Amino acid sequence: MDHYLFIVEGAHDVALISSILRVLKFRCIKDINKVTKPFNNLLIDRFPYEKNSLENYNKIPSFYDKGNQSVCIISADGETKLIKALDNAISKFRLDELDEITKVVIFCDGDLKIREDKISELIKISFPKDNDLEINKNKLIDGFLSLNNVDIINIETEFFVMPNNKDSGRLEQILIEAIKSVDKALLEEVDLFLSNIPNKYKSKWGESNSRYDKTRISCVGNVKNPASSMGLLIGSSKWITSDTVKSCKLLGGIYKYIEETIK
């Protein structure tokens, strides 16, 4: 069986990739007993999750399968924790179990940087001089997940930098493109509404963050599905379908990447 490990920034990325996997006819595993080896090592069954803190961020991975393919999606709770989350995950496997992992993909936003600069930045902040990561930094740069002092582990590893694995940008651009395809009239009404909002409420919106697009997405989504979180909206609002992955360039790009990755 082929096992693919996806590491993402947060819940919205989980929702996007999960929706794409469903279009690809993958089944979400809801029963803990149906999570196959070696991914069953990543199940969490205790609380609190970190030391004595009650600030409980959801660390339960998402599991999908189809035929002889299995996908595990782990949310890192922020881009600065992506490689650390991967390091924590692989520490739960025995060496022989790591051999069963077919490929690792790290998904992140480009933000204001192009792909190469973003990847360099992530690696730089993840490997300070006194780091205690098990992952070998140089091998990761070369596209492989290996462990320090363990030469026998070499798992193919890639980065996908949103929105198109090339230019600067964010996940929200993928969603806005899909919304324009499905709910264009509603988005135009939302944009008109937001244009009339006093500037004091928009003072923290800017190119350095995605707050404006997050607001647009949330407004459109909550008209259709009131009181829903953005993660739920991504999965329930018919923005990511077999039709939109064909008609939307950015969405189609990440769809084709995942499709090719898990062939």
Short mmCIF file of C-alpha atoms in Angstrom, two decimals:
data_model
loop_
_atom_site.label_atom_id
_atom_site.label_comp_id
_atom_site.label_asym_id
_atom_site.label_seq_id
_atom_site.Cartn_x
_atom_site.Cartn_y
_atom_site.Cartn_z
CA MET A 1 0.00 0.00 0.00
CA ASP A 2 1.23 3.52 -0.81
CA HIS A 3 1.26 5.99 2.08
CA TYR A 4 1.41 9.76 1.53
CA LEU A 5 2.07 12.19 4.37
CA PHE A 6 0.86 15.78 3.84
CA ILE A 7 1.92 18.55 6.25
CA VAL A 8 -0.11 21.79 6.03
CA GLU A 9 -0.24 25.14 7.78
CA GLY A 10 -3.72 25.01 9.29
CA ALA A 11 -7.36 23.97 9.24
CA HIS A 12 -8.21 25.84 6.04
CA ASP A 13 -5.47 23.96 4.17
CA VAL A 14 -6.80 20.68 5.57
CA ALA A 15 -10.26 21.58 4.29
CA LEU A 16 -8.97 22.49 0.82
CA ILE A 17 -6.88 19.35 0.37
CA SER A 18 -9.60 17.16 1.88
CA SER A 19 -12.08 18.57 -0.64
CA ILE A 20 -9.69 17.83 -3.49
CA LEU A 21 -9.18 14.28 -2.24
CA ARG A 22 -12.95 13.78 -2.17
CA VAL A 23 -13.17 14.92 -5.80
CA LEU A 24 -10.49 12.30 -6.48
CA LYS A 25 -12.87 9.75 -4.92
CA PHE A 26 -10.89 9.28 -1.71
CA ARG A 27 -12.86 8.27 1.36
CA CYS A 28 -12.47 10.07 4.69
CA ILE A 29 -11.75 7.58 7.46
CA LYS A 30 -13.95 8.26 10.49
CA ASP A 31 -13.43 5.00 12.38
CA ILE A 32 -10.20 4.90 14.40
CA ASN A 33 -10.00 1.16 13.88
CA LYS A 34 -9.80 1.62 10.10
CA VAL A 35 -6.64 3.72 10.15
CA THR A 36 -4.03 1.37 8.72
CA LYS A 37 -0.39 0.91 9.64
CA PRO A 38 1.86 2.82 9.85
CA PHE A 39 -0.42 5.87 10.06
CA ASN A 40 -2.10 4.46 13.17
CA ASN A 41 1.00 5.68 15.03
CA LEU A 42 -0.22 9.25 14.47
CA LEU A 43 -3.51 8.79 16.32
CA ILE A 44 -3.90 10.82 19.50
CA ASP A 45 -5.86 9.48 22.45
CA ARG A 46 -4.94 11.68 25.39
CA PHE A 47 -5.62 15.14 26.82
CA PRO A 48 -4.01 17.61 27.33
CA TYR A 49 -1.91 17.25 24.23
CA GLU A 50 1.00 19.46 25.26
CA LYS A 51 2.29 19.53 28.82
CA ASN A 52 -0.38 20.97 31.13
CA SER A 53 -1.88 23.49 28.74
CA LEU A 54 -5.64 23.70 28.25
CA GLU A 55 -5.13 25.65 25.02
CA ASN A 56 -6.07 22.61 23.01
CA TYR A 57 -5.32 23.09 19.31
CA ASN A 58 -6.76 20.23 17.29
CA LYS A 59 -3.82 17.95 16.51
CA ILE A 60 -5.84 15.02 15.25
CA PRO A 61 -4.74 14.23 11.68
CA SER A 62 -7.15 13.61 8.83
CA PHE A 63 -7.01 10.23 7.10
CA TYR A 64 -8.15 9.31 3.58
CA ASP A 65 -7.89 6.18 1.50
CA LYS A 66 -8.76 4.78 -1.91
CA GLY A 67 -7.82 1.31 -3.03
CA ASN A 68 -4.17 0.78 -2.13
CA GLN A 69 -3.52 4.47 -1.44
CA SER A 70 -3.59 6.11 1.97
CA VAL A 71 -3.18 9.82 2.77
CA CYS A 72 -2.62 11.43 6.16
CA ILE A 73 -2.95 15.24 6.52
CA ILE A 74 -1.32 16.86 9.54
CA SER A 75 -1.98 20.49 10.46
CA ALA A 76 1.06 22.24 11.90
CA ASP A 77 -0.80 25.27 13.34
CA GLY A 78 1.31 27.80 11.47
CA GLU A 79 3.97 27.96 8.77
CA THR A 80 6.83 28.29 11.26
CA LYS A 81 5.86 24.89 12.69
CA LEU A 82 5.60 22.97 9.41
CA ILE A 83 8.94 21.18 9.49
CA LYS A 84 8.77 20.74 13.26
CA ALA A 85 5.36 19.06 12.81
CA LEU A 86 6.91 16.73 10.24
CA ASP A 87 9.77 15.99 12.60
CA ASN A 88 7.33 15.19 15.41
CA ALA A 89 5.34 12.92 13.11
CA ILE A 90 8.24 10.81 11.90
CA SER A 91 9.48 10.37 15.47
CA LYS A 92 6.40 8.21 16.06
CA PHE A 93 7.46 5.64 13.45
CA ARG A 94 9.98 2.82 13.69
CA LEU A 95 12.63 2.79 10.97
CA ASP A 96 10.97 -0.10 9.17
CA GLU A 97 7.65 1.80 9.28
CA LEU A 98 9.26 4.89 7.75
CA ASP A 99 10.15 2.69 4.78
CA GLU A 100 6.41 2.33 4.16
CA ILE A 101 5.91 6.07 3.57
CA THR A 102 5.87 6.68 -0.17
CA LYS A 103 6.16 10.46 -0.22
CA VAL A 104 5.95 13.56 1.96
CA VAL A 105 4.52 16.88 0.75
CA ILE A 106 4.70 20.13 2.72
CA PHE A 107 2.02 22.64 1.69
CA CYS A 108 2.49 26.32 2.51
CA ASP A 109 1.54 29.81 1.35
CA GLY A 110 4.02 31.79 -0.70
CA ASP A 111 2.78 35.03 0.91
CA LEU A 112 4.96 37.79 -0.55
CA LYS A 113 7.70 35.44 -1.75
CA ILE A 114 8.14 33.27 -4.82
CA ARG A 115 8.47 29.50 -4.37
CA GLU A 116 12.25 29.22 -4.06
CA ASP A 117 12.54 32.09 -1.57
CA LYS A 118 9.67 30.74 0.52
CA ILE A 119 11.18 27.28 0.80
CA SER A 120 14.57 28.75 1.72
CA GLU A 121 12.91 30.87 4.41
CA LEU A 122 11.04 27.89 5.90
CA ILE A 123 14.18 25.79 6.08
CA LYS A 124 16.18 28.66 7.58
CA ILE A 125 13.71 29.32 10.40
CA SER A 126 13.23 25.60 11.06
CA PHE A 127 16.90 24.75 11.53
CA PRO A 128 18.48 27.22 13.98
CA LYS A 129 22.08 26.50 14.99
CA ASP A 130 21.07 24.66 18.15
CA ASN A 131 18.10 22.81 16.63
CA ASP A 132 17.20 19.37 17.91
CA LEU A 133 15.34 18.11 14.83
CA GLU A 134 15.82 14.53 13.71
CA ILE A 135 15.40 15.57 10.05
CA ASN A 136 18.59 16.07 8.08
CA LYS A 137 18.59 19.65 6.78
CA ASN A 138 20.81 19.11 3.74
CA LYS A 139 18.83 16.10 2.52
CA LEU A 140 15.57 18.07 2.91
CA ILE A 141 17.00 20.80 0.68
CA ASP A 142 17.79 18.10 -1.89
CA GLY A 143 14.20 16.78 -1.79
CA PHE A 144 14.46 13.86 0.63
CA LEU A 145 13.40 13.22 4.18
CA SER A 146 16.31 11.59 5.99
CA LEU A 147 17.31 11.34 9.61
CA ASN A 148 20.54 12.55 11.11
CA ASN A 149 22.93 9.62 11.53
CA VAL A 150 20.55 7.23 9.72
CA ASP A 151 21.56 6.74 6.09
CA ILE A 152 19.01 4.07 5.19
CA ILE A 153 15.97 6.42 5.26
CA ASN A 154 15.40 8.51 2.13
CA ILE A 155 11.76 9.48 1.56
CA GLU A 156 10.95 11.67 -1.42
CA THR A 157 9.81 15.06 -0.10
CA GLU A 158 8.39 18.07 -1.93
CA PHE A 159 7.04 21.51 -1.15
CA PHE A 160 3.88 22.88 -2.76
CA VAL A 161 3.80 26.65 -2.39
CA MET A 162 0.35 28.15 -2.85
CA PRO A 163 -1.28 29.43 -4.93
CA ASN A 164 0.42 27.82 -7.95
CA ASN A 165 3.74 26.37 -6.75
CA LYS A 166 5.57 29.20 -8.45
CA ASP A 167 4.47 32.74 -7.64
CA SER A 168 3.86 34.60 -4.40
CA GLY A 169 0.35 34.36 -2.98
CA ARG A 170 -1.93 32.41 -0.67
CA LEU A 171 -4.57 29.72 -0.36
CA GLU A 172 -7.27 32.40 -0.33
CA GLN A 173 -6.56 33.22 -3.97
CA ILE A 174 -7.43 29.64 -4.90
CA LEU A 175 -10.72 29.91 -3.03
CA ILE A 176 -11.63 33.34 -4.42
CA GLU A 177 -11.07 32.03 -7.94
CA ALA A 178 -13.44 29.12 -7.24
CA ILE A 179 -16.03 31.42 -5.66
CA LYS A 180 -15.98 33.62 -8.76
CA SER A 181 -16.79 30.53 -10.76
CA VAL A 182 -19.66 29.38 -8.53
CA ASP A 183 -20.95 32.43 -6.65
CA LYS A 184 -19.79 35.42 -8.69
CA ALA A 185 -22.93 37.53 -8.16
CA LEU A 186 -22.87 36.94 -4.42
CA LEU A 187 -19.16 37.84 -4.22
CA GLU A 188 -19.85 41.10 -6.05
CA GLU A 189 -22.52 41.97 -3.48
CA VAL A 190 -20.09 41.15 -0.66
CA ASP A 191 -17.39 43.33 -2.23
CA LEU A 192 -19.89 46.20 -2.48
CA PHE A 193 -20.83 45.72 1.17
CA LEU A 194 -17.18 45.67 2.28
CA SER A 195 -16.39 48.80 0.28
CA ASN A 196 -18.90 50.67 2.43
CA ILE A 197 -17.47 49.42 5.73
CA PRO A 198 -15.71 52.27 7.61
CA ASN A 199 -11.93 52.17 7.20
CA LYS A 200 -11.36 51.87 10.94
CA TYR A 201 -12.55 48.27 10.69
CA LYS A 202 -10.18 47.59 7.81
CA SER A 203 -7.05 49.23 9.20
CA LYS A 204 -5.21 45.93 9.63
CA TRP A 205 -5.99 44.63 6.15
CA GLY A 206 -3.08 44.75 3.72
CA GLU A 207 -0.80 42.95 1.29
CA SER A 208 1.17 41.39 4.15
CA ASN A 209 -1.84 39.35 5.27
CA SER A 210 -4.94 37.68 3.85
CA ARG A 211 -7.55 39.31 6.09
CA TYR A 212 -9.43 40.98 3.28
CA ASP A 213 -9.84 37.80 1.24
CA LYS A 214 -10.62 35.79 4.38
CA THR A 215 -13.43 38.27 5.10
CA ARG A 216 -14.76 38.01 1.55
CA ILE A 217 -14.74 34.21 1.68
CA SER A 218 -16.39 34.12 5.11
CA CYS A 219 -19.11 36.58 4.10
CA VAL A 220 -20.01 34.68 0.92
CA GLY A 221 -19.90 31.37 2.72
CA ASN A 222 -21.97 32.43 5.69
CA VAL A 223 -24.72 33.77 3.46
CA LYS A 224 -25.00 30.25 2.09
CA ASN A 225 -24.27 28.40 5.35
CA PRO A 226 -24.86 30.72 8.33
CA ALA A 227 -22.67 30.43 11.44
CA SER A 228 -20.19 28.10 9.74
CA SER A 229 -16.44 28.19 10.23
CA MET A 230 -14.25 28.85 7.22
CA GLY A 231 -12.97 25.30 7.29
CA LEU A 232 -16.50 23.95 7.13
CA LEU A 233 -17.42 26.42 4.38
CA ILE A 234 -14.59 25.22 2.18
CA GLY A 235 -15.90 21.70 2.34
CA SER A 236 -19.62 22.43 2.08
CA SER A 237 -20.12 25.34 -0.31
CA LYS A 238 -19.67 23.55 -3.67
CA TRP A 239 -16.57 25.59 -4.50
CA ILE A 240 -14.35 22.58 -5.00
CA THR A 241 -15.98 20.13 -7.38
CA SER A 242 -15.17 18.11 -10.49
CA ASP A 243 -16.36 21.12 -12.50
CA THR A 244 -14.37 23.85 -10.72
CA VAL A 245 -11.10 21.91 -10.78
CA LYS A 246 -11.46 22.00 -14.58
CA SER A 247 -12.57 25.62 -14.94
CA CYS A 248 -10.30 27.28 -12.35
CA LYS A 249 -6.61 27.63 -13.16
CA LEU A 250 -5.24 27.85 -9.60
CA LEU A 251 -7.54 25.22 -8.17
CA GLY A 252 -6.89 23.02 -11.17
CA GLY A 253 -3.16 23.39 -10.61
CA ILE A 254 -3.14 22.09 -7.05
CA TYR A 255 -5.69 19.43 -8.00
CA LYS A 256 -3.46 18.13 -10.80
CA TYR A 257 -0.42 18.25 -8.52
CA ILE A 258 -2.14 16.10 -5.89
CA GLU A 259 -3.56 13.80 -8.55
CA GLU A 260 -0.09 13.24 -10.02
CA THR A 261 1.49 12.84 -6.59
CA ILE A 262 -0.81 10.03 -5.44
CA LYS A 263 -1.08 8.11 -8.72
#
